[in-house]
Short mmCIF file of C-alpha atoms in Angstrom, two decimals:
data_model
loop_
_atom_site.label_atom_id
_atom_site.label_comp_id
_atom_site.label_asym_id
_atom_site.label_seq_id
_atom_site.Cartn_x
_atom_site.Cartn_y
_atom_site.Cartn_z
CA GLN A 28 -14.09 5.74 -10.26
CA VAL A 29 -12.56 4.05 -7.15
CA GLN A 30 -12.45 5.36 -3.84
CA LEU A 31 -9.77 4.19 -0.93
CA VAL A 32 -10.16 4.47 2.63
CA GLU A 33 -6.69 3.71 4.71
CA SER A 34 -7.22 3.21 8.15
CA GLY A 35 -5.35 0.95 10.73
CA GLY A 36 -2.31 4.08 11.53
CA GLY A 37 -1.25 5.05 15.03
CA LEU A 38 1.59 5.30 16.94
CA VAL A 39 4.00 2.33 18.08
CA GLN A 40 7.27 1.65 19.70
CA ALA A 41 10.18 0.77 17.57
CA GLY A 42 9.74 -3.43 17.10
CA GLY A 43 5.90 -3.10 17.68
CA SER A 44 3.83 -3.76 14.45
CA LEU A 45 0.38 -2.41 12.78
CA ARG A 46 -1.59 -3.60 10.36
CA LEU A 47 -2.75 -1.34 7.50
CA SER A 48 -5.99 -1.55 5.52
CA CYS A 49 -7.12 -0.37 2.38
CA ALA A 50 -11.21 -0.04 1.41
CA ALA A 51 -11.82 0.10 -2.00
CA SER A 52 -15.27 1.30 -3.38
CA GLY A 53 -16.82 1.99 -7.12
CA ARG A 54 -15.30 -0.26 -9.25
CA THR A 55 -14.38 -4.46 -9.46
CA PHE A 56 -11.64 -4.33 -6.86
CA SER A 57 -10.98 -7.54 -8.45
CA SER A 58 -9.50 -5.74 -11.72
CA TYR A 59 -6.91 -3.06 -9.85
CA ALA A 60 -3.39 -3.50 -9.38
CA MET A 61 -2.76 -2.31 -5.59
CA GLY A 62 -0.20 -0.57 -3.97
CA TRP A 63 1.51 1.57 -0.80
CA PHE A 64 3.12 4.26 -0.65
CA ARG A 65 4.98 6.41 2.12
CA GLN A 66 5.32 10.28 2.97
CA ALA A 67 7.53 11.22 5.60
CA PRO A 68 8.15 14.69 6.40
CA GLY A 69 10.12 16.62 4.19
CA LYS A 70 10.61 13.83 1.70
CA GLU A 71 9.12 13.05 -1.63
CA ARG A 72 6.48 10.06 -1.24
CA GLU A 73 8.08 6.70 -2.17
CA PHE A 74 7.02 3.22 -3.10
CA VAL A 75 6.44 0.86 0.10
CA ALA A 76 4.82 -2.40 -1.44
CA ALA A 77 2.67 -3.06 -4.30
CA ILE A 78 0.13 -6.39 -5.40
CA SER A 79 -0.83 -7.72 -8.56
CA TRP A 80 -5.20 -7.90 -8.91
CA SER A 81 -5.19 -11.77 -8.16
CA GLY A 82 -2.84 -11.62 -5.18
CA GLY A 83 -0.35 -13.91 -6.81
CA SER A 84 2.40 -11.13 -7.66
CA THR A 85 3.96 -8.26 -4.82
CA TYR A 86 7.00 -6.25 -5.03
CA TYR A 87 8.86 -4.47 -2.36
CA ALA A 88 10.88 -1.69 -1.52
CA ASP A 89 14.21 -2.91 -0.24
CA SER A 90 13.84 -0.84 2.90
CA VAL A 91 10.75 -2.75 4.00
CA LYS A 92 11.27 -6.46 2.44
CA GLY A 93 11.31 -8.82 5.38
CA ARG A 94 9.47 -6.64 7.66
CA PHE A 95 6.24 -5.51 5.99
CA THR A 96 3.43 -7.72 3.96
CA ILE A 97 1.06 -7.04 1.62
CA SER A 98 -1.90 -8.66 0.89
CA ARG A 99 -5.72 -8.69 -0.42
CA ASP A 100 -9.13 -10.01 -0.14
CA ASN A 101 -10.82 -9.20 -2.99
CA ALA A 102 -14.48 -10.48 -1.84
CA LYS A 103 -13.70 -7.66 1.17
CA ASN A 104 -12.59 -5.47 -1.59
CA THR A 105 -9.38 -4.23 1.05
CA VAL A 106 -5.80 -4.26 0.46
CA TYR A 107 -3.53 -4.43 3.77
CA LEU A 108 -0.18 -3.99 4.50
CA GLN A 109 1.42 -5.85 7.63
CA MET A 110 3.83 -3.89 9.59
CA ASN A 111 6.59 -5.73 11.44
CA SER A 112 9.53 -4.66 13.10
CA LEU A 113 8.56 -1.28 12.65
CA LYS A 114 11.44 1.21 12.74
CA PRO A 115 11.63 5.06 13.89
CA GLU A 116 12.18 5.66 9.79
CA ASP A 117 9.16 4.23 9.13
CA THR A 118 7.12 6.94 10.28
CA ALA A 119 5.55 8.55 7.60
CA VAL A 120 1.85 8.74 6.42
CA TYR A 121 0.97 5.96 4.41
CA TYR A 122 -1.46 6.09 1.61
CA CYS A 123 -2.76 2.83 -0.89
CA ALA A 124 -3.44 3.75 -4.16
CA ALA A 125 -5.16 1.60 -7.23
CA VAL A 126 -4.77 1.19 -11.14
CA PHE A 127 -6.96 -0.98 -13.25
CA SER A 128 -4.85 -3.93 -14.88
CA PRO A 129 -6.70 -6.47 -15.62
CA LYS A 130 -3.34 -8.67 -16.03
CA ARG A 131 -3.32 -11.29 -13.16
CA THR A 132 0.29 -11.14 -12.23
CA VAL A 133 1.27 -7.38 -12.97
CA VAL A 134 2.71 -5.23 -10.35
CA PHE A 135 3.73 -1.15 -10.15
CA GLY A 136 5.75 0.10 -8.35
CA ARG A 137 5.90 4.00 -9.71
CA GLU A 138 3.78 6.73 -8.03
CA TYR A 139 2.84 7.96 -11.90
CA GLU A 140 1.30 4.34 -12.51
CA TYR A 141 -1.50 4.92 -10.36
CA ASP A 142 -4.61 6.41 -11.05
CA TYR A 143 -6.90 6.33 -7.68
CA TRP A 144 -5.18 7.44 -4.10
CA GLY A 145 -6.44 7.66 -0.78
CA GLN A 146 -6.18 10.11 2.01
CA GLY A 147 -3.42 8.47 3.86
CA THR A 148 -2.94 7.56 7.38
CA GLN A 149 -0.62 8.35 9.67
CA VAL A 150 2.14 5.88 11.09
CA THR A 151 4.63 7.08 13.91
CA VAL A 152 7.29 5.23 15.44
CA SER A 153 8.76 6.08 18.37
CA SER A 154 12.29 4.87 19.69
#
C-alpha cells in the first residue's frame, strides 16, 4: 500500500504561482512512477503531468505545458507540481497518483494506469 497526501493548494490570482506537494508513505517511493491529475466542477478528472521513478522522464498535458513543472525528491518521498502563470481554467481539485514501475524512464498519462490516489487539494484561480 502507498498513502499519498497532497498539500499546497489555495486561492491565487490569475498569473500567480503555487507549488503543490504530494508526500508518499508505505512503500519504496523510488519504485513508483507518479502523476498529477485534476478535476474541475462538473468535469471529468483529467491528466496534468507525470514523472518516472528516476525523475528522468516527464510528460505534460498540452494545456499546462510550459507553465507547470513536475519534479520529485526520492529522499523526501515527495513529488511536486510547480504551477506558474495560473489561469482561471486551472481551477480544480488536484490529485496525485502512484503506480509501481521499476522501469527508469516510463511515465503514465492515463487515469486507469494508476493504483494509488491522494484525497486531493483545491486550487482556485481568480480572474
